[in-house]
XYZ file of C-alpha atoms in Angstrom:
717
model
C 35.490 9.426 18.721
C 35.502 8.864 15.295
C 34.212 12.357 13.213
C 34.269 15.862 13.361
C 31.954 18.507 13.156
C 33.437 22.133 11.828
C 31.927 25.628 11.401
C 33.548 27.002 8.330
C 33.939 30.288 7.124
C 34.757 33.766 8.803
C 36.583 32.719 12.353
C 35.922 28.412 11.681
C 35.918 26.338 14.448
C 35.681 22.777 15.852
C 32.244 22.146 16.987
C 31.295 19.689 20.032
C 29.917 16.702 18.622
C 28.644 13.656 21.321
C 27.614 10.476 20.824
C 23.614 9.616 21.848
C 22.081 6.499 22.295
C 20.750 6.578 18.546
C 23.061 8.546 17.060
C 25.682 11.627 17.087
C 24.573 15.279 17.811
C 26.637 18.633 17.511
C 25.898 21.341 19.557
C 24.917 24.910 17.774
C 25.077 26.400 21.208
C 26.880 29.769 20.879
C 27.342 29.659 17.208
C 24.928 32.050 16.224
C 23.003 30.051 13.834
C 19.588 30.183 14.979
C 17.752 32.141 12.332
C 20.522 31.699 9.800
C 21.172 30.488 6.227
C 23.131 27.214 6.230
C 24.468 24.848 3.559
C 25.563 21.337 5.824
C 27.807 18.277 4.119
C 27.674 14.767 5.774
C 31.053 13.097 4.504
C 30.212 9.521 5.326
C 33.287 6.921 6.308
C 34.469 4.856 3.500
C 33.699 1.673 5.484
C 30.029 2.590 6.009
C 27.889 0.845 3.305
C 27.500 2.539 0.183
C 23.717 2.519 0.860
C 23.630 3.046 4.400
C 21.745 6.427 5.584
C 21.212 8.430 8.801
C 19.194 11.687 9.188
C 19.618 14.760 10.238
C 17.240 16.447 12.734
C 17.085 19.861 14.260
C 16.883 20.094 17.993
C 15.535 23.375 19.623
C 16.240 24.801 22.839
C 14.410 22.538 25.010
C 15.402 19.089 23.851
C 12.417 18.352 21.537
C 13.300 17.833 17.322
C 11.663 20.794 15.229
C 9.660 18.921 12.701
C 10.931 16.245 10.568
C 14.469 15.002 9.496
C 16.011 17.603 6.647
C 15.578 16.064 3.179
C 18.897 15.950 1.989
C 20.642 15.175 -0.920
C 22.976 12.921 -2.307
C 26.099 14.804 -3.958
C 28.451 11.697 -4.735
C 31.187 9.840 -3.428
C 29.853 9.611 0.081
C 28.624 12.991 0.464
C 25.318 14.374 1.716
C 24.181 17.991 1.760
C 20.969 20.321 2.728
C 21.015 24.214 2.528
C 18.003 25.889 4.412
C 17.074 28.287 7.216
C 17.762 27.002 10.615
C 14.906 27.834 13.049
C 15.699 30.918 15.332
C 15.809 28.503 18.474
C 17.840 25.660 16.928
C 20.786 23.969 19.719
C 21.718 21.016 18.524
C 22.078 19.059 15.255
C 21.114 15.648 15.859
C 21.852 12.316 13.422
C 20.222 9.013 13.670
C 22.079 6.077 11.898
C 19.281 3.644 10.176
C 21.433 0.796 10.702
C 22.755 -0.315 13.803
C 26.706 -0.479 13.961
C 27.481 1.902 11.501
C 30.754 4.315 12.359
C 30.249 7.715 12.548
C 30.550 10.102 9.596
C 34.546 11.496 9.284
C 33.417 14.849 8.855
C 30.137 17.455 9.167
C 30.800 21.071 7.944
C 27.829 23.645 8.494
C 28.949 26.600 6.544
C 26.621 30.066 6.757
C 25.414 31.102 2.939
C 24.842 34.777 2.397
C 22.275 36.282 0.496
C 24.178 36.897 -2.750
C 25.294 32.575 -2.525
C 21.510 31.875 -1.842
C 20.050 33.524 -4.797
C 22.901 32.528 -6.925
C 21.977 28.599 -5.939
C 18.265 29.234 -6.424
C 18.655 30.633 -9.691
C 20.236 27.428 -10.740
C 18.149 25.402 -9.299
C 14.592 26.859 -10.540
C 15.111 30.373 -11.725
C 11.487 31.076 -11.803
C 11.156 30.665 -8.231
C 14.252 32.558 -7.368
C 12.969 35.607 -9.527
C 9.495 34.964 -7.635
C 11.407 35.247 -4.442
C 13.896 38.134 -5.161
C 10.682 40.403 -6.431
C 8.790 39.276 -3.022
C 11.427 40.720 -1.035
C 12.226 43.616 -2.744
C 8.377 44.382 -1.910
C 9.074 43.783 1.762
C 7.292 40.873 1.993
C 9.648 39.012 3.769
C 8.285 35.703 4.824
C 6.813 35.028 1.091
C 9.860 35.722 0.059
C 11.829 33.235 2.246
C 9.353 30.732 1.939
C 9.895 30.841 -1.954
C 13.463 31.079 -1.543
C 13.747 28.087 0.433
C 12.168 25.794 -2.063
C 14.129 26.940 -4.605
C 17.271 26.445 -2.991
C 16.357 22.607 -2.202
C 14.912 22.310 -5.693
C 16.551 18.578 -6.862
C 19.504 20.138 -8.867
C 19.368 16.798 -11.105
C 16.515 14.417 -11.868
C 16.378 11.291 -13.842
C 18.209 7.816 -13.131
C 21.331 9.194 -15.241
C 21.743 11.692 -12.460
C 20.535 9.292 -9.989
C 23.685 7.103 -11.493
C 26.225 9.841 -11.750
C 25.465 10.324 -7.701
C 24.972 7.288 -6.316
C 26.270 4.153 -8.197
C 29.302 5.514 -9.789
C 32.632 4.181 -8.418
C 35.373 6.454 -8.019
C 39.427 4.932 -8.214
C 39.690 5.587 -4.861
C 36.382 3.744 -3.573
C 38.133 0.977 -6.004
C 41.510 1.065 -3.758
C 39.613 1.283 -0.580
C 37.021 -1.884 -1.397
C 40.625 -4.244 -2.251
C 41.702 -2.789 0.230
C 39.143 -4.022 2.588
C 38.597 -7.272 0.933
C 42.459 -7.928 1.296
C 42.743 -8.070 5.350
C 39.404 -10.277 5.249
C 40.322 -13.901 6.995
C 38.504 -16.439 4.614
C 36.276 -14.624 2.679
C 33.797 -16.329 1.119
C 34.056 -17.915 -2.425
C 30.761 -17.187 -4.646
C 29.973 -19.473 -7.140
C 28.264 -17.750 -10.381
C 25.848 -20.132 -12.296
C 25.154 -19.113 -15.786
C 23.470 -21.513 -18.192
C 24.109 -20.660 -21.789
C 22.114 -21.343 -24.683
C 22.675 -19.218 -27.978
C 23.257 -15.890 -26.838
C 24.821 -13.272 -29.113
C 28.683 -13.344 -28.185
C 28.970 -9.658 -28.375
C 26.772 -10.023 -25.201
C 28.125 -13.080 -23.315
C 31.206 -11.303 -24.158
C 30.291 -8.279 -21.663
C 28.341 -10.501 -19.648
C 31.825 -12.545 -19.062
C 34.381 -9.112 -18.490
C 31.564 -8.163 -16.021
C 32.417 -11.136 -13.982
C 36.521 -10.876 -14.333
C 36.221 -7.054 -13.669
C 34.512 -7.642 -10.147
C 36.801 -6.305 -7.121
C 35.853 -9.439 -5.080
C 38.021 -11.722 -6.457
C 37.022 -14.828 -4.446
C 34.529 -16.088 -6.904
C 34.331 -18.733 -9.744
C 32.487 -18.406 -12.907
C 30.302 -22.265 -13.211
C 29.344 -22.339 -16.673
C 27.035 -24.681 -18.405
C 26.199 -24.279 -22.207
C 22.963 -25.973 -23.005
C 24.116 -27.569 -26.899
C 24.492 -24.180 -28.321
C 24.129 -24.390 -31.811
C 25.892 -21.117 -32.958
C 29.906 -22.541 -33.209
C 31.023 -19.266 -31.923
C 29.521 -19.168 -28.591
C 31.736 -22.513 -27.942
C 34.359 -20.742 -28.944
C 34.030 -17.567 -26.877
C 33.254 -19.779 -23.982
C 36.598 -21.947 -24.332
C 39.006 -18.219 -25.284
C 37.215 -16.558 -21.526
C 38.458 -20.070 -19.923
C 41.735 -20.355 -20.994
C 42.643 -16.342 -19.972
C 40.822 -17.374 -16.531
C 41.430 -19.922 -14.088
C 38.608 -19.091 -11.963
C 35.772 -20.339 -14.674
C 34.548 -23.965 -14.669
C 33.148 -25.257 -18.056
C 30.746 -28.338 -19.605
C 29.041 -28.896 -22.730
C 25.574 -30.045 -22.793
C 25.269 -33.103 -25.640
C 21.577 -32.429 -25.921
C 19.712 -29.299 -25.025
C 17.875 -29.584 -21.519
C 16.836 -26.075 -21.002
C 17.436 -23.764 -18.279
C 16.883 -25.683 -15.112
C 18.999 -28.655 -16.252
C 21.615 -26.353 -17.359
C 21.197 -24.466 -14.198
C 21.794 -27.598 -12.438
C 24.504 -29.036 -13.979
C 26.462 -25.570 -13.716
C 25.569 -26.066 -9.697
C 27.438 -29.331 -9.892
C 30.534 -27.393 -10.403
C 30.012 -25.119 -7.740
C 32.592 -25.583 -4.640
C 31.265 -21.757 -3.434
C 29.935 -21.374 0.172
C 27.305 -19.241 -1.959
C 25.732 -19.446 -5.384
C 24.744 -16.477 -7.675
C 22.672 -17.080 -10.404
C 23.188 -14.970 -13.422
C 22.097 -14.705 -17.333
C 24.325 -15.190 -19.919
C 23.518 -12.230 -21.422
C 23.562 -9.806 -18.233
C 25.884 -8.073 -16.466
C 26.950 -7.734 -12.915
C 28.480 -3.919 -11.493
C 31.768 -4.042 -10.338
C 31.334 -4.229 -6.719
C 28.577 -6.639 -6.903
C 30.347 -9.499 -5.221
C 31.708 -7.724 -2.817
C 28.549 -6.144 -1.806
C 27.302 -9.629 -1.108
C 30.555 -11.137 0.299
C 30.390 -8.148 2.867
C 26.848 -8.960 4.152
C 27.507 -12.607 4.742
C 30.683 -11.905 6.669
C 28.372 -9.494 8.712
C 26.071 -12.539 9.161
C 27.224 -15.820 8.160
C 23.502 -17.264 8.803
C 22.084 -15.884 5.926
C 20.768 -18.309 3.191
C 19.414 -16.050 0.612
C 20.507 -12.659 -0.578
C 19.529 -10.096 -3.261
C 19.309 -6.924 -4.623
C 17.904 -3.892 -6.461
C 18.448 -3.972 -10.715
C 17.963 -2.363 -13.527
C 17.686 -2.785 -17.202
C 20.283 -2.676 -20.350
C 19.036 -1.381 -23.675
C 20.348 -2.277 -27.093
C 23.476 0.290 -26.592
C 24.384 -0.859 -22.974
C 22.222 2.282 -21.551
C 20.683 1.893 -17.728
C 17.322 2.059 -17.031
C 14.133 0.880 -15.724
C 15.602 1.132 -12.103
C 13.737 -1.908 -9.901
C 14.325 -0.273 -6.182
C 12.963 -3.574 -4.069
C 10.808 -3.958 -0.930
C 12.445 -5.685 1.986
C 11.273 -9.598 2.283
C 7.486 -10.228 1.768
C 6.419 -13.129 1.562
C 3.139 -11.932 0.428
C 4.106 -10.512 -2.700
C 6.427 -13.201 -3.737
C 3.592 -15.747 -3.593
C 2.148 -12.839 -6.666
C 5.282 -11.908 -8.354
C 8.584 -12.642 -8.354
C 9.803 -9.138 -6.874
C 13.471 -10.899 -5.984
C 14.316 -12.173 -9.244
C 18.019 -10.563 -9.844
C 20.330 -10.046 -8.549
C 19.902 -13.604 -6.568
C 22.323 -15.595 -3.989
C 21.357 -18.767 -2.210
C 23.856 -20.575 0.261
C 24.849 -23.928 -2.034
C 24.422 -26.487 0.369
C 20.723 -25.130 0.909
C 20.219 -25.490 -2.990
C 21.380 -28.545 -3.244
C 19.005 -29.982 -0.613
C 16.174 -28.594 -2.595
C 16.972 -29.566 -6.037
C 18.071 -27.003 -7.253
C 15.836 -25.913 -10.305
C 13.098 -27.820 -11.050
C 12.593 -29.309 -14.630
C 9.438 -28.286 -15.779
C 8.769 -25.184 -14.981
C 10.214 -23.259 -17.650
C 9.574 -19.676 -17.708
C 9.161 -19.462 -13.984
C 11.872 -21.770 -12.486
C 13.356 -18.678 -10.590
C 9.798 -18.034 -8.809
C 9.471 -21.923 -7.992
C 12.754 -22.134 -6.449
C 12.168 -18.866 -4.244
C 8.820 -19.980 -2.848
C 10.350 -23.711 -2.211
C 13.527 -21.920 -0.493
C 11.363 -19.345 1.511
C 8.751 -21.545 2.985
C 11.191 -22.905 5.096
C 13.361 -19.517 5.864
C 13.247 -17.322 8.694
C 12.997 -13.850 8.204
C 16.434 -13.198 9.535
C 17.928 -15.941 6.999
C 17.220 -13.125 4.408
C 19.147 -10.157 3.325
C 18.032 -7.376 1.044
C 20.793 -5.037 -0.181
C 19.459 -1.945 -0.940
C 21.865 -1.564 -4.224
C 21.068 -2.368 -8.218
C 23.659 -5.024 -8.306
C 22.602 -6.684 -11.232
C 21.873 -4.949 -14.903
C 19.541 -7.233 -16.653
C 19.420 -6.786 -20.714
C 16.333 -6.062 -21.909
C 17.025 -4.822 -25.525
C 15.332 -6.440 -28.572
C 16.917 -9.565 -29.834
C 18.365 -10.612 -26.513
C 17.564 -13.744 -26.816
C 17.436 -13.992 -23.322
C 17.441 -17.779 -22.385
C 14.547 -18.002 -19.959
C 12.269 -16.527 -23.047
C 8.947 -18.584 -22.970
C 5.802 -17.555 -23.845
C 3.380 -15.442 -21.514
C 0.519 -18.685 -21.096
C 3.445 -21.299 -20.681
C 5.033 -18.815 -17.997
C 2.054 -18.214 -16.245
C 0.860 -21.809 -16.386
C 4.183 -22.834 -14.629
C 3.694 -19.934 -12.372
C 0.544 -20.918 -11.034
C 1.853 -24.573 -11.068
C 4.232 -23.545 -8.284
C 1.660 -21.272 -6.076
C -0.527 -24.287 -6.067
C 2.206 -26.568 -5.174
C 3.315 -24.121 -2.163
C -0.057 -23.134 -1.060
C -1.745 -26.810 -0.722
C -0.471 -28.149 2.554
C -2.747 -25.601 4.352
C -5.340 -25.317 1.714
C -4.759 -22.558 -0.340
C -5.542 -22.026 -4.053
C -3.587 -20.424 -7.018
C -5.608 -18.173 -9.254
C -5.000 -15.944 -12.086
C -5.035 -12.208 -10.278
C -4.932 -8.768 -12.063
C -3.252 -8.569 -15.733
C -1.648 -12.304 -15.103
C -0.375 -11.697 -11.923
C -0.560 -14.991 -9.476
C -3.080 -14.371 -6.738
C -2.997 -16.641 -3.518
C -6.767 -16.964 -1.916
C -6.770 -18.512 1.496
C -9.677 -20.613 2.367
C -12.510 -19.847 4.760
C -13.134 -21.857 7.665
C -16.423 -24.040 7.136
C -18.233 -21.578 9.593
C -16.779 -18.539 8.591
C -16.019 -16.005 11.984
C -18.347 -13.642 13.362
C -16.838 -9.983 12.179
C -17.668 -7.091 14.372
C -17.586 -4.069 12.149
C -17.022 -1.095 14.885
C -17.841 2.310 13.211
C -17.458 5.371 15.648
C -20.123 8.064 14.277
C -21.777 11.456 15.064
C -25.018 12.329 13.169
C -24.140 12.021 9.362
C -27.023 9.571 9.023
C -26.153 9.663 5.323
C -22.745 8.924 5.384
C -23.743 6.069 8.092
C -26.634 4.423 6.139
C -24.895 4.067 2.862
C -22.342 1.913 5.276
C -25.204 -0.410 7.309
C -26.707 -0.414 3.406
C -23.754 -1.921 2.275
C -22.473 -3.861 5.264
C -26.051 -5.615 5.261
C -27.121 -5.657 2.056
C -24.333 -5.598 -0.418
C -21.659 -7.796 1.235
C -21.631 -11.838 0.603
C -19.847 -12.340 3.886
C -22.597 -14.490 6.080
C -21.408 -13.494 9.505
C -21.473 -9.737 10.608
C -22.438 -7.570 13.281
C -22.379 -3.588 13.294
C -21.144 -2.018 16.451
C -22.231 1.752 15.761
C -20.275 3.846 18.339
C -22.427 7.001 19.268
C -20.647 10.018 19.772
C -23.457 11.924 20.882
C -25.345 12.284 17.893
C -28.093 14.648 17.799
C -29.844 15.001 14.692
C -33.346 13.362 14.086
C -32.412 11.925 10.652
C -29.818 9.978 12.826
C -32.713 9.334 15.252
C -34.402 7.675 12.649
C -32.048 5.779 11.306
C -31.178 4.233 14.699
C -34.747 3.266 15.170
C -34.912 1.977 11.561
C -32.378 -0.627 12.445
C -33.459 -1.194 16.512
C -35.270 -4.496 16.048
C -32.458 -5.646 13.638
C -29.878 -8.059 16.167
C -27.213 -7.164 13.981
C -26.895 -4.040 14.785
C -26.161 -2.603 18.639
C -25.838 0.952 18.429
C -23.031 2.042 21.846
C -23.880 5.558 23.227
C -20.175 7.068 23.749
C -20.383 10.951 25.002
C -17.801 13.210 24.907
C -15.344 14.920 23.123
C -13.919 13.119 19.763
C -11.394 10.564 20.252
C -10.857 8.171 17.602
C -9.019 5.519 19.451
C -11.295 5.865 22.614
C -14.509 4.986 20.442
C -12.697 2.095 18.819
C -11.492 0.812 22.031
C -15.247 0.783 23.486
C -16.594 -0.687 20.553
C -13.930 -3.689 20.482
C -14.877 -4.354 24.263
C -18.071 -4.645 23.506
C -18.185 -6.216 20.087
C -19.060 -9.901 20.095
C -16.596 -10.982 17.082
C -13.347 -12.941 16.967
C -11.820 -10.663 13.705
C -13.011 -6.701 14.496
C -12.906 -4.797 11.123
C -12.555 -0.814 12.467
C -14.523 0.752 10.045
C -15.172 4.608 9.005
C -18.708 5.892 8.932
C -17.860 7.347 4.885
C -16.738 4.233 3.902
C -18.810 2.888 0.533
C -19.456 -0.940 0.030
C -18.825 -1.433 -4.073
C -18.530 -5.011 -4.459
C -19.419 -7.892 -2.457
C -16.437 -10.231 -1.565
C -14.713 -7.093 -0.275
C -14.913 -8.978 3.221
C -14.188 -12.406 2.878
C -10.652 -11.433 1.232
C -10.323 -9.234 4.663
C -10.928 -11.867 6.650
C -9.029 -14.412 5.014
C -5.976 -12.273 5.417
C -6.498 -11.399 8.756
C -7.037 -15.323 10.148
C -3.354 -15.725 8.673
C -1.796 -16.614 11.870
C 1.376 -14.546 10.994
C -0.769 -11.657 9.872
C -1.600 -9.118 12.715
C -3.558 -6.653 10.182
C -4.741 -6.369 7.264
C -5.871 -3.248 4.864
C -7.952 -2.086 1.953
C -7.710 -0.601 -1.105
C -9.291 2.430 -0.590
C -10.672 4.567 -3.471
C -11.896 8.352 -3.782
C -15.108 9.127 -5.502
C -13.345 10.333 -8.254
C -11.825 6.529 -8.665
C -8.491 7.148 -7.304
C -6.030 5.955 -5.058
C -6.868 6.942 -1.106
C -5.311 4.272 0.262
C -3.066 1.114 -0.908
C -0.877 1.011 2.080
C 0.908 3.862 4.200
C 4.798 4.186 4.307
C 6.877 5.444 7.309
C 8.719 9.034 7.099
C 6.403 10.888 4.571
C 6.057 14.105 6.246
C 7.915 13.579 9.351
C 5.907 10.341 10.009
C 4.067 8.664 7.667
C 1.761 9.037 4.501
C -0.222 6.961 1.965
C 1.598 5.391 -1.048
C 0.130 6.067 -4.598
C -2.155 8.711 -3.445
C -3.896 10.550 -6.175
C -2.919 8.165 -8.910
C -5.807 6.308 -11.085
C -7.013 3.007 -9.939
C -6.098 1.708 -13.567
C -2.522 2.635 -12.965
C -0.987 -0.684 -11.828
C 1.537 1.477 -9.852
C 5.344 1.138 -9.323
C 6.485 -2.233 -11.061
C 2.332 -3.479 -10.509
C 2.530 -3.007 -6.662
C -1.286 -2.197 -6.491
C -2.329 -5.533 -8.325
C -0.676 -7.101 -5.513
C -1.176 -8.524 -2.020
C 1.397 -7.069 -0.206
C 3.158 -6.850 3.318
C 3.632 -3.214 4.260
C 4.252 -1.352 7.583
C 0.420 -0.109 8.487
C -2.771 0.500 6.838
C -5.113 3.258 7.042
C -7.918 2.672 10.161
C -10.581 3.451 7.796
C -10.738 0.131 7.083
C -8.612 -2.379 9.314
C -9.613 -5.848 10.248
C -7.444 -8.170 12.853
C -8.176 -10.883 15.050
C -9.678 -9.927 18.335
C -6.484 -11.695 20.167
C -4.059 -9.806 18.508
C -5.875 -6.641 19.423
C -5.498 -7.441 22.758
C -2.155 -8.236 22.653
C -0.841 -5.358 21.431
C -3.543 -2.774 23.951
C -5.634 -1.636 21.437
C -5.345 1.960 19.888
C -3.602 4.626 22.222
C -6.257 6.717 23.384
C -4.298 8.933 25.537
C -1.879 10.154 23.347
C -3.110 9.586 19.766
C -6.727 10.609 19.792
C -7.227 11.597 16.218
C -4.213 11.342 14.081
C -2.031 8.602 13.936
C -3.512 6.191 16.044
C -3.864 3.042 13.157
C 0.072 4.053 12.472
C 0.824 3.404 16.079
C -0.907 0.391 16.828
C 0.157 -1.008 13.420
C 3.680 -0.596 14.699
C 3.004 -2.168 17.513
C 1.675 -5.203 15.793
C 4.403 -5.291 13.716
C 6.771 -5.427 17.022
C 4.771 -8.260 18.629
C 5.991 -10.342 15.080
C 3.332 -10.000 13.458
C 2.899 -8.740 9.424
C 0.827 -6.229 8.189
C -0.987 -6.994 5.114
C -2.691 -4.631 1.909
C -4.652 -6.311 -0.683
C -6.065 -4.945 -3.487
C -8.706 -7.358 -3.744
C -10.930 -5.371 -1.275
C -11.907 -2.650 -2.784
C -14.131 0.197 -1.585
C -14.901 4.254 -1.665
C -13.481 5.757 1.239
C -15.195 9.683 1.367
C -12.542 10.809 3.252
C -13.192 13.027 6.210
C -16.982 14.481 5.268
C -17.841 13.318 8.597
C -14.950 15.085 10.544
C -13.924 17.785 7.645
C -10.675 19.506 7.188
C -8.010 19.657 10.228
C -7.438 23.567 9.774
C -8.599 25.337 12.973
C -5.780 26.320 15.088
C -7.244 23.731 17.885
C -7.045 20.759 15.399
C -3.193 21.823 14.133
C -2.148 22.279 17.518
C -3.710 19.098 18.337
C -1.886 17.094 14.892
C 1.506 18.668 15.921
C 1.045 17.754 19.324
C 0.688 13.827 18.123
C 3.428 14.395 15.146
C 6.029 14.666 18.401
C 4.578 11.668 20.193
C 5.231 9.535 16.834
C 8.706 10.965 16.465
C 9.219 10.415 20.014
C 8.216 7.473 20.220
C 9.664 5.627 16.941
C 12.308 7.479 16.424
C 14.317 6.538 13.617
C 12.219 3.412 12.451
C 9.800 6.068 10.608
C 12.495 6.474 8.720
C 13.736 2.924 7.702
C 10.550 1.464 6.316
C 11.235 -2.224 5.370
C 9.089 -2.184 2.299
C 9.776 0.999 0.755
C 13.169 1.354 -0.517
C 15.896 3.831 0.776
C 16.723 4.988 -2.439
C 12.931 6.216 -3.065
C 12.449 10.008 -2.336
C 10.685 10.834 1.319
C 8.379 13.507 -0.425
C 6.264 11.394 -0.952
C 4.725 7.430 -1.083
C 5.166 7.504 -4.863
C 8.152 5.160 -6.146
C 10.169 7.897 -7.019
C 14.053 8.278 -6.843
């Protein structure tokens, strides 16, 4: 087996390393490390993708994982590290790969850390916290001092994008030599044609763009350039100078200006490569960009569309504003061209589509991607979670695609309108000028059964029912109130008030509170073809919230839909769920002001997510039945909604979150906090169920870039 594990310090020795179905395991029995402070360093194999990640779990003597994965940090050069105190009953270190086929790490090192080394590390990372830890230890408060020291030693060494670049995006000469040697051993490496339309860029930035192509570590490329009748003679001279020294350049000059679509199509006419990469005349590629593209093409020759993360260059060439993107998200693409740079497309498919369409200038790339992806399967699209494109955003860069906002918006709306017209969709201007796709409702809208588990708290339930029947403009609603043993007279009076209303049914369901079972009972008693699981502490604040959920839920590819939920103070309570936060999952952008657009405007856009909260979850009855409903045996209170959504996704459906359905959620008002010993124990059991059932998939959320921190769902590095 490749790889090794070593215990360093003192009488250092090799440790048993064995392969498991989902990764590797290092046996720590007999090492005396239980209860000790250690530093674990993981060095990845050179052939492992630079963005590949694997998770480290501690395993107890009973074979169960001891909590969530260790929050390691990148140390640079393919190394990752974690420092902390191992639990007393630690028996093994388990490593799970987030991608099948990744080779074993070259080396795993575990080193005991003494008190002096720990305090030194803590002082270098968080002096104030370290001082508090020492203070409490001197006073004899060992547990308090230990907890503070643990936080201090794991405090991030550096923060910010510049630090991230040094650790994760900087090649050493050894990396370059390894890439060149790897490529030299490939049989039939794919030729990549770079399409570059040029029109009056500043000659200095054009030189930077051209040199970034010639510096590529992957040599099998051609640069197809169309000069779109530039009026600055220095531009053509610069292109000719480069072409004289570079036989891989193909150059054509238009007699008249045709704008970006025609110029790019002329460059496409020169292309002979299997794939075509789009590049603007004032941007730059990092030296490994085409290698990373070619590597995934060799892994999967059936790919049609490949895209990467990107960042921006300022006037001094400094990198900033990275966009760490999600995996392919058709819903988000309707609203925003989040794919953008670097985009690589199979050349034959690009020609079949006719290339870029003149008349869509300003949004020509978005139009192309909408047309292309309409006919693609998800397995024909690959996102590379690495920054492979530097977009020059400095003032005066004279970007080829510059157009007035109104012209670009009109072109973007027209592109979406054409894409949605075959199935009756409508394109509108959404929040802050982004597209909004409005799906049609049937002439006879389907009955929606709102399933509301409750126990007393009549003031909350009354607000929900009043909102459903008095402030919602959807015409076909029934409420199935699943009563879990209400006793208060106010609740009885509320039920009596709706006793003669055919739209409301009270379903008695006494016994211990089990959200999953109550919801399943409500679904079984419901009459509607659309089920809406709704908490009794939700408040309606606008009339069209339910129509938006139903439009989304009726989409055949969609399995479940969630709404934008706000706390009473107007901050975000639910904007989709990110897997892996806290060991299982956490809410995205929790606590942000509603006025905040979120990371690259995500809070303004309908989009796919891995899961949505059961506090407001709509889905077709047939999908709910297909996946077997909520797990009432193992997940009575926590994570049942996430588990349901993961099973929906496993069945081939997508999960959508929409900001165009807004409600207020008075979270946990009816049940109270999870702070009793019984509730804490139950939560821990349900956490273990999720980790055992879903394993590494909880740490590989396709809609949350692996370069973003798993400490919270706030889209930060």
